[in-house]
Every structure is written in structure tokens, then in C-alpha cells.
Short mmCIF file of C-alpha atoms in Angstrom, two decimals:
data_model
loop_
_atom_site.label_atom_id
_atom_site.label_comp_id
_atom_site.label_asym_id
_atom_site.label_seq_id
_atom_site.Cartn_x
_atom_site.Cartn_y
_atom_site.Cartn_z
CA UNK A 30 75.16 128.01 -106.28
CA UNK A 31 75.21 128.32 -102.50
CA UNK A 32 78.59 128.51 -100.77
CA UNK A 33 79.17 125.85 -98.12
CA UNK A 34 82.51 126.23 -96.31
CA UNK A 35 81.52 123.22 -94.18
CA UNK A 36 78.84 120.55 -94.50
CA UNK A 37 75.44 121.50 -93.02
CA UNK A 38 76.01 119.05 -90.13
CA UNK A 39 79.82 118.77 -89.80
CA UNK A 40 79.70 116.33 -86.87
CA UNK A 41 77.53 113.83 -88.75
CA UNK A 42 79.47 114.23 -91.99
CA UNK A 43 82.86 113.85 -90.29
CA UNK A 44 81.70 110.69 -88.49
CA UNK A 45 80.69 109.20 -91.85
CA UNK A 46 84.06 110.12 -93.37
CA UNK A 47 85.98 108.62 -90.45
CA UNK A 48 83.97 105.39 -90.55
CA UNK A 49 84.80 104.99 -94.24
CA UNK A 50 88.48 105.85 -93.74
CA UNK A 51 88.73 103.21 -91.01
CA UNK A 52 87.80 100.62 -93.64
CA UNK A 53 90.67 101.43 -96.02
CA UNK A 54 93.09 98.51 -95.70
CA UNK A 55 96.74 98.95 -94.82
CA UNK A 56 98.78 99.58 -97.97
CA UNK A 57 95.79 100.98 -99.88
CA UNK A 58 94.69 104.55 -100.50
CA UNK A 59 91.50 106.39 -101.35
CA UNK A 60 90.95 109.91 -102.61
CA UNK A 61 88.97 112.63 -100.89
CA UNK A 62 86.60 112.59 -103.85
CA UNK A 63 86.18 108.80 -103.69
CA UNK A 64 85.17 109.01 -100.03
CA UNK A 65 82.77 111.89 -100.74
CA UNK A 66 81.03 109.73 -103.36
CA UNK A 67 80.44 107.02 -100.75
CA UNK A 68 78.52 109.39 -98.47
CA UNK A 69 74.86 110.11 -99.12
CA UNK A 70 74.03 113.63 -100.20
CA UNK A 71 73.74 115.73 -97.00
CA UNK A 72 70.29 117.17 -96.29
CA UNK A 73 69.82 120.59 -97.82
CA UNK A 74 72.70 120.24 -100.31
CA UNK A 75 72.04 119.81 -104.01
CA UNK A 76 74.10 117.41 -106.11
CA UNK A 77 76.02 120.11 -107.97
CA UNK A 78 77.08 121.80 -104.74
CA UNK A 79 78.12 118.47 -103.25
CA UNK A 80 80.23 117.68 -106.31
CA UNK A 81 82.01 121.00 -105.82
CA UNK A 82 82.50 120.86 -102.06
CA UNK A 83 82.34 117.18 -101.04
CA UNK A 84 86.05 116.39 -101.46
CA UNK A 85 86.99 119.60 -99.62
CA UNK A 86 84.71 118.62 -96.74
CA UNK A 87 86.32 115.17 -96.63
CA UNK A 88 89.71 116.87 -96.47
CA UNK A 89 88.51 118.92 -93.51
CA UNK A 90 87.21 115.80 -91.78
CA UNK A 91 90.54 114.03 -92.27
CA UNK A 92 92.40 117.03 -90.83
CA UNK A 93 90.22 116.82 -87.72
CA UNK A 94 90.24 113.02 -87.42
CA UNK A 95 90.71 111.21 -84.14
CA UNK A 96 93.83 109.09 -83.61
CA UNK A 97 92.16 105.81 -84.63
CA UNK A 98 91.50 107.04 -88.19
CA UNK A 99 94.20 106.14 -90.73
CA UNK A 100 94.26 109.65 -92.23
CA UNK A 101 97.46 108.90 -94.16
CA UNK A 102 95.51 106.57 -96.48
CA UNK A 103 93.59 109.47 -98.02
CA UNK A 104 95.21 111.52 -100.78
CA UNK A 105 94.10 113.75 -103.63
CA UNK A 106 92.64 112.37 -106.86
CA UNK A 107 96.02 112.61 -108.61
CA UNK A 108 97.54 110.25 -106.05
CA UNK A 109 99.48 113.06 -104.42
CA UNK A 110 99.87 114.30 -100.87
CA UNK A 111 97.98 117.60 -100.44
CA UNK A 112 99.47 118.87 -97.17
CA UNK A 113 100.42 122.54 -97.16
CA UNK A 114 102.94 121.98 -94.38
CA UNK A 115 106.17 120.35 -95.57
CA UNK A 116 106.77 118.51 -92.28
CA UNK A 117 103.26 117.07 -92.28
CA UNK A 118 103.60 116.09 -95.95
CA UNK A 119 106.83 114.23 -95.21
CA UNK A 120 105.14 112.42 -92.31
CA UNK A 121 102.28 111.48 -94.65
CA UNK A 122 104.74 110.00 -97.14
CA UNK A 123 106.68 108.11 -94.46
CA UNK A 124 103.53 106.56 -92.98
CA UNK A 125 102.40 105.34 -96.39
CA UNK A 126 105.86 104.02 -97.25
CA UNK A 127 105.82 102.08 -93.95
CA UNK A 128 102.65 100.41 -95.25
CA UNK A 129 104.38 99.44 -98.50
CA UNK A 130 102.98 102.20 -100.71
CA UNK A 131 105.51 103.30 -103.33
CA UNK A 132 105.65 106.83 -104.71
CA UNK A 133 106.63 107.44 -108.32
CA UNK A 134 109.33 109.86 -109.44
CA UNK A 135 106.81 112.72 -109.54
CA UNK A 136 105.68 112.01 -105.99
CA UNK A 137 102.48 110.31 -107.09
CA UNK A 138 100.99 107.02 -106.00
CA UNK A 139 99.81 104.61 -108.70
CA UNK A 140 96.06 104.61 -108.04
CA UNK A 141 95.56 101.44 -110.09
CA UNK A 142 98.07 99.57 -107.97
CA UNK A 143 97.37 101.02 -104.51
CA UNK A 144 93.83 102.31 -104.85
CA UNK A 145 91.15 100.93 -102.55
CA UNK A 146 88.11 99.30 -104.15
CA UNK A 147 85.76 101.32 -101.95
CA UNK A 148 83.77 98.27 -100.87
CA UNK A 149 82.21 99.11 -97.53
CA UNK A 150 81.53 96.59 -94.78
#
């Protein structure tokens, strides 16, 4: 399997990620993996490789997102905040709580309750 630290065309991929993230309603969340599944397979990438790297690429896109992208609405597939930086993780939590998202005792979000349907406009 070929290693892809970034998508073959990061600019195009990131734009697709950001457009999807902009559609997540306030008070709802999506996972990196969920967003990756909504994006067509990038040219030159086989399905197996995309399954392995797609969510990571979405994470990279969210980290580089412009200010109009609601980055806080994207979490890992366990419903957890994935930030490595404690300050940034706390900010992530606070932004979601301001939108009415409730975290469980283990710091997880109930994906059934707060998960976004993924229906694109």
C-alpha cells in the first residue's frame, strides 16, 4: 500500500472537506471518517488507501480551515475531541457546549443524539 501523508491534491480535497463541514448544523457533529466517506475517491488513490488515510486527511483539512468553517463540529468516530493541545481541546469542548452539545462522563458525545445525518445540500 502506498503511503500518502496528504491527499494527492490537498487544495481540492480541503475545499471539499470545508464545504461539507459548513453544512453541519449548529448543535450537530460529524466524524472525520463520516466526512471522508462523503468525498469521492481522489484521483490516483485506491479504495483501501483512502479508507486508511481519508479520516486523517479530513483532520488535516479541519486543522487548516478558514474562519468560516465550523471546525468544532467535527470529532473522532468515538465522539471524542482529538486535539493534542489541552487548551485547544478545552476550546473545542466549550464551543460545542455553547451550541447545546452535551458531553458524557467519559468526555464523549452521544453520536446517536448529536450526530449529523450527512445529507448534503
